[in-house]
CSV table of C-alpha atoms in Angstrom, one decimal:
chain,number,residue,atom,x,y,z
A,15,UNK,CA,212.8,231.0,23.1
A,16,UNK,CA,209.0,230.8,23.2
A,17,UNK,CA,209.5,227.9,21.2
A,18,UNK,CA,211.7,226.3,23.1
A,19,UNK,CA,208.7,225.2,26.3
A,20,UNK,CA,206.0,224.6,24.0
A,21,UNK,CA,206.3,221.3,23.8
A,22,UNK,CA,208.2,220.6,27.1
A,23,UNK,CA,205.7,221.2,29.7
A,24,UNK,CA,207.3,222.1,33.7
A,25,UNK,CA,205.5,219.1,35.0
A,26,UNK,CA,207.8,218.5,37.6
A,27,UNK,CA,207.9,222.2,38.7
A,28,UNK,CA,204.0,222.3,38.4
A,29,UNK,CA,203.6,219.9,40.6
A,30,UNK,CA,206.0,221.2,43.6
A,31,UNK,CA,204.6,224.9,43.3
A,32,UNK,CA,200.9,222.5,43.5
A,33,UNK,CA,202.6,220.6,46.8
A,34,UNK,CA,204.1,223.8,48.6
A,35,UNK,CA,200.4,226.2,48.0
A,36,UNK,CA,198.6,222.9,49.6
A,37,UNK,CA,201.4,222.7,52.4
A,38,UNK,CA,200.5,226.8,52.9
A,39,UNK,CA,196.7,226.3,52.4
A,40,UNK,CA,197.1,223.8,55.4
A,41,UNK,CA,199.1,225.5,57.8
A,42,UNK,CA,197.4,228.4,57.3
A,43,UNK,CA,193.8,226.2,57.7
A,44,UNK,CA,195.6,224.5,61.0
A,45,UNK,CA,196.3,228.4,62.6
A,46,UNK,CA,192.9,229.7,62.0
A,47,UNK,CA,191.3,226.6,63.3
A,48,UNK,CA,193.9,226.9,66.6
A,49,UNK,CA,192.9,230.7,66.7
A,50,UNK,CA,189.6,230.2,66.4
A,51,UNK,CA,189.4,227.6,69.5
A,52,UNK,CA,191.5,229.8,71.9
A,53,UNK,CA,189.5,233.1,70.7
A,54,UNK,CA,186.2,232.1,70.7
A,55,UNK,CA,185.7,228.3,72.3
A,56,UNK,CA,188.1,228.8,75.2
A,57,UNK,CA,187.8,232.9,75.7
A,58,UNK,CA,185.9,232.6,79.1
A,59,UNK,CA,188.7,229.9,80.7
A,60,UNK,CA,191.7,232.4,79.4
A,61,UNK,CA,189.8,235.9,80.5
A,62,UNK,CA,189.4,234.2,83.9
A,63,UNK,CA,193.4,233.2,83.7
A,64,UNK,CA,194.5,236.6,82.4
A,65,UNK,CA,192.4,238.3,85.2
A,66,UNK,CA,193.9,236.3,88.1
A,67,UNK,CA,197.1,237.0,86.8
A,68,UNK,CA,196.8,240.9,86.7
A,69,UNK,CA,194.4,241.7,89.1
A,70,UNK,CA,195.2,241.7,92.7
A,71,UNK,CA,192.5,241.9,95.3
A,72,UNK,CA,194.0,243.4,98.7
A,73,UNK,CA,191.7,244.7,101.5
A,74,UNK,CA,191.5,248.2,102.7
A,75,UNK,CA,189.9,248.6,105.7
A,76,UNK,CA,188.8,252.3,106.6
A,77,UNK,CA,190.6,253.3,110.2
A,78,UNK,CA,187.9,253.9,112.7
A,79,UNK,CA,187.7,257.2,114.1
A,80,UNK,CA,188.7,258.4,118.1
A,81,UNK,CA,185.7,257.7,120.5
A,82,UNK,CA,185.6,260.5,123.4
A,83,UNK,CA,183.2,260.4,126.1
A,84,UNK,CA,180.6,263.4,127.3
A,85,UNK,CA,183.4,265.2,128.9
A,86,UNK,CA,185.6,265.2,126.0
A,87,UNK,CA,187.9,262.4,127.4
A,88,UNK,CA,189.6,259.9,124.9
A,89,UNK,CA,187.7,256.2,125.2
A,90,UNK,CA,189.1,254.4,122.2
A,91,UNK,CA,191.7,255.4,119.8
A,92,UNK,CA,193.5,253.5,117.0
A,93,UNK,CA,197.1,252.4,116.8
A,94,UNK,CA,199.1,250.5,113.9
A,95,UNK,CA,199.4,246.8,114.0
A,96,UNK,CA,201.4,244.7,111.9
A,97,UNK,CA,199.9,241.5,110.4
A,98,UNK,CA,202.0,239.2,107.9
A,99,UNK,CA,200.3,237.9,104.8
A,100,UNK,CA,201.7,235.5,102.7
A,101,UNK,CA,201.2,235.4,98.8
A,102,UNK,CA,201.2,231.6,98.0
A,103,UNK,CA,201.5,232.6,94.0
A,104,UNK,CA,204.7,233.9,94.9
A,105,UNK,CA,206.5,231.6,96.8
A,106,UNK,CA,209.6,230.3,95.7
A,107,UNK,CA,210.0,227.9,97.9
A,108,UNK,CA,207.9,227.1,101.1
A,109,UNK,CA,210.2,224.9,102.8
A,110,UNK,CA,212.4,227.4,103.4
A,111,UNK,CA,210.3,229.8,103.8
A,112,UNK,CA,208.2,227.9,106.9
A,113,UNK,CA,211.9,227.1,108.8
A,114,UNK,CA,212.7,231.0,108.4
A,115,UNK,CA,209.3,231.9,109.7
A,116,UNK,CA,210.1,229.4,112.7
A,117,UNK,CA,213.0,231.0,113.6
A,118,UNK,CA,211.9,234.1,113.4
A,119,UNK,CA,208.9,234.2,114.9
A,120,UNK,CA,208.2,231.3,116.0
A,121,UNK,CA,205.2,230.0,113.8
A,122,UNK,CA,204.9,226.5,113.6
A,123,UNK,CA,205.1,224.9,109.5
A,124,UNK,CA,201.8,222.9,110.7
A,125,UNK,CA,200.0,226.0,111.5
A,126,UNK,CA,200.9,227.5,108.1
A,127,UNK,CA,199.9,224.4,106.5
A,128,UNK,CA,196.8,224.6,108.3
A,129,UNK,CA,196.1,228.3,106.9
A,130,UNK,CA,196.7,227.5,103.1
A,131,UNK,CA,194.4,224.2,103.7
A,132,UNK,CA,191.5,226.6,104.4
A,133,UNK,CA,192.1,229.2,102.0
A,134,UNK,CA,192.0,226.2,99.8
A,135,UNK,CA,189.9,227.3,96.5
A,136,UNK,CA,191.0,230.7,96.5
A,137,UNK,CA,192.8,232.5,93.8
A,138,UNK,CA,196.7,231.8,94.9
A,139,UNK,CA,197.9,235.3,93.9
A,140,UNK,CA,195.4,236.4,97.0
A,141,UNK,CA,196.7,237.3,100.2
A,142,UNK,CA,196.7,234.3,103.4
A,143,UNK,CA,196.9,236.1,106.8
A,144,UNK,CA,199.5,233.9,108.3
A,145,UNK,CA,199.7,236.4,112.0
A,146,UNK,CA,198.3,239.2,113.2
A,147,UNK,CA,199.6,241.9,115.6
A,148,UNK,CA,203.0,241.2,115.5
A,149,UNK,CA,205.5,242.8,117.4
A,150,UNK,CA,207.8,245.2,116.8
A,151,UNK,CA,210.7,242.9,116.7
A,152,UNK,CA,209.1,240.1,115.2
A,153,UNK,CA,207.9,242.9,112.1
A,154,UNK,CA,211.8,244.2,112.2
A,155,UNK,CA,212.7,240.4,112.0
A,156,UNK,CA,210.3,239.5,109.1
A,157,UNK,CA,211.5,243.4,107.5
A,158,UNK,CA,215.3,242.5,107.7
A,159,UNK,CA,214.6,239.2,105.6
A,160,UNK,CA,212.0,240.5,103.6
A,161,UNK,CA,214.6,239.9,100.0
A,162,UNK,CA,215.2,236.0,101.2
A,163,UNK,CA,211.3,235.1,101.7
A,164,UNK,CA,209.6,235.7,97.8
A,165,UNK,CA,205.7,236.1,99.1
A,166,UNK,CA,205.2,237.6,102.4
A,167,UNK,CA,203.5,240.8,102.7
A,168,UNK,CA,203.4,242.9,105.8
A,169,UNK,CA,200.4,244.8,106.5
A,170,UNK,CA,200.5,248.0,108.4
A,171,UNK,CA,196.5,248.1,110.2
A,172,UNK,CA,194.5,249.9,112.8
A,173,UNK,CA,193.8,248.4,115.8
A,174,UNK,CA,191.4,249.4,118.5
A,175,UNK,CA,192.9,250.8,121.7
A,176,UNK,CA,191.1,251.1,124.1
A,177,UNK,CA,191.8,253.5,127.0
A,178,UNK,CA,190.3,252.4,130.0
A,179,UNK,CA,191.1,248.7,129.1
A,180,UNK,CA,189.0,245.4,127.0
A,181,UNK,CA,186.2,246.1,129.5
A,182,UNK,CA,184.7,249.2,127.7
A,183,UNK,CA,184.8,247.5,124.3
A,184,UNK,CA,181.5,246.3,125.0
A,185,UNK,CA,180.1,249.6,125.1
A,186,UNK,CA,182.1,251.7,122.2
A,187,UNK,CA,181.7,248.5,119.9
A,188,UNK,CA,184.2,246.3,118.2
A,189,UNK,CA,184.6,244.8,114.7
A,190,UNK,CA,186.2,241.2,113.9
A,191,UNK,CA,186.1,238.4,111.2
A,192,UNK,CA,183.8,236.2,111.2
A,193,UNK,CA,184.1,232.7,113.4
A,194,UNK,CA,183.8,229.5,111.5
A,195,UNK,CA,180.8,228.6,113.9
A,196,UNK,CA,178.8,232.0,112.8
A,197,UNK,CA,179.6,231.2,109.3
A,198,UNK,CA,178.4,227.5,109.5
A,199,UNK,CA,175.3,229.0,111.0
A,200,UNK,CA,174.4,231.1,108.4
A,201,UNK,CA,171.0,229.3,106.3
A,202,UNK,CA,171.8,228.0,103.1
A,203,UNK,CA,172.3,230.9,100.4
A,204,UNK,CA,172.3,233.7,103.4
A,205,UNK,CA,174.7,236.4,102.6
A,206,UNK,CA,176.9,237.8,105.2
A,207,UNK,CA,177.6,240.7,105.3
């Protein structure tokens, strides 16, 4: 049988196993080029995307304790307050969404609009305040249709009370965010904070 392919060469066979290893050479040349360029020349641009994606930042403010006076009598004290947040990452679809909101609580669409214009450049998977201090019945409200509205957030807060009226905030103290005006008067590179 030896005999037999001595003098008959597989040419033809030689040749296909010769075009199917180059075809495999190549692909597998193509995937370690394409791995290469998403491992190492784009790994900072896909951490960054991976990151965003996983990690959500939400702020914790620490309640502030009960103020009492010399004779023992309570000044300020803290209650909850409800504040609604939306997610703009996960919103299915903000049409709806801003006509449910009107309803409900009666915030305008342009106001909303105006909110995610400002928060423009900001991760979209972090929280917007859309209102703060809402009332009982508008957080019942926003609660009862919490399934239909993919991307709001209530947020259960302290606020300050204070006993003897706004008047005595002035002397206990009082802590709010930051108006656009003291933030455009910060020098260039100045840190808040």
């Amino acid at each position: 049988m030896n005999d037999y392919f001595k003098d008959k060469e597989p040419t033809e066979l030689k040749r296909r196993i010769f075009i199917a290893a180059v075809i495999v050479v190549a692909a597998f040349f193509i995937l370690a080029v394409r791995f290469w360029y998403l491992q190492v020349k784009e790994a900072t641009y896909y951490r960054e995307l991976s990151q965003n994606n996983s990690v959500r930042l939400l702020k914790a403010v620490a309640p502030r304790g009960i103020v009492y006076d010399s004779q023992g009598l309570k000044v300020a004290e803290n209650r909850a307050g409800f504040d609604l947040y939306v997610i703009p990452e996960d919103v299915k679809d903000w049409p709806k969404v801003k006509e449910t909101l009107k309803k409900l609580i009666d915030l305008d669409p342009a106001e909303i609009d105006e909110k995610l214009r400002k928060a423009k450049g900001r991760p979209k998977c972090q929280a917007i305040a859309l209102k703060e201090g809402l009332s009982w019945e508008e957080t019942v409200k926003i609660e009862s249709y919490k399934f239909e509205l993919h991307g709001l957030m209530l947020d259960v807060s302290h606020k300050r009370s204070y006993l003897y009226g706004e008047d005595t905030a002035h002397l206990v103290g009082y802590l709010g965010e930051i108006s656009e005006k003291e933030l455009d008067d910060l020098d260039e590179g100045e840190k808040y904070g």
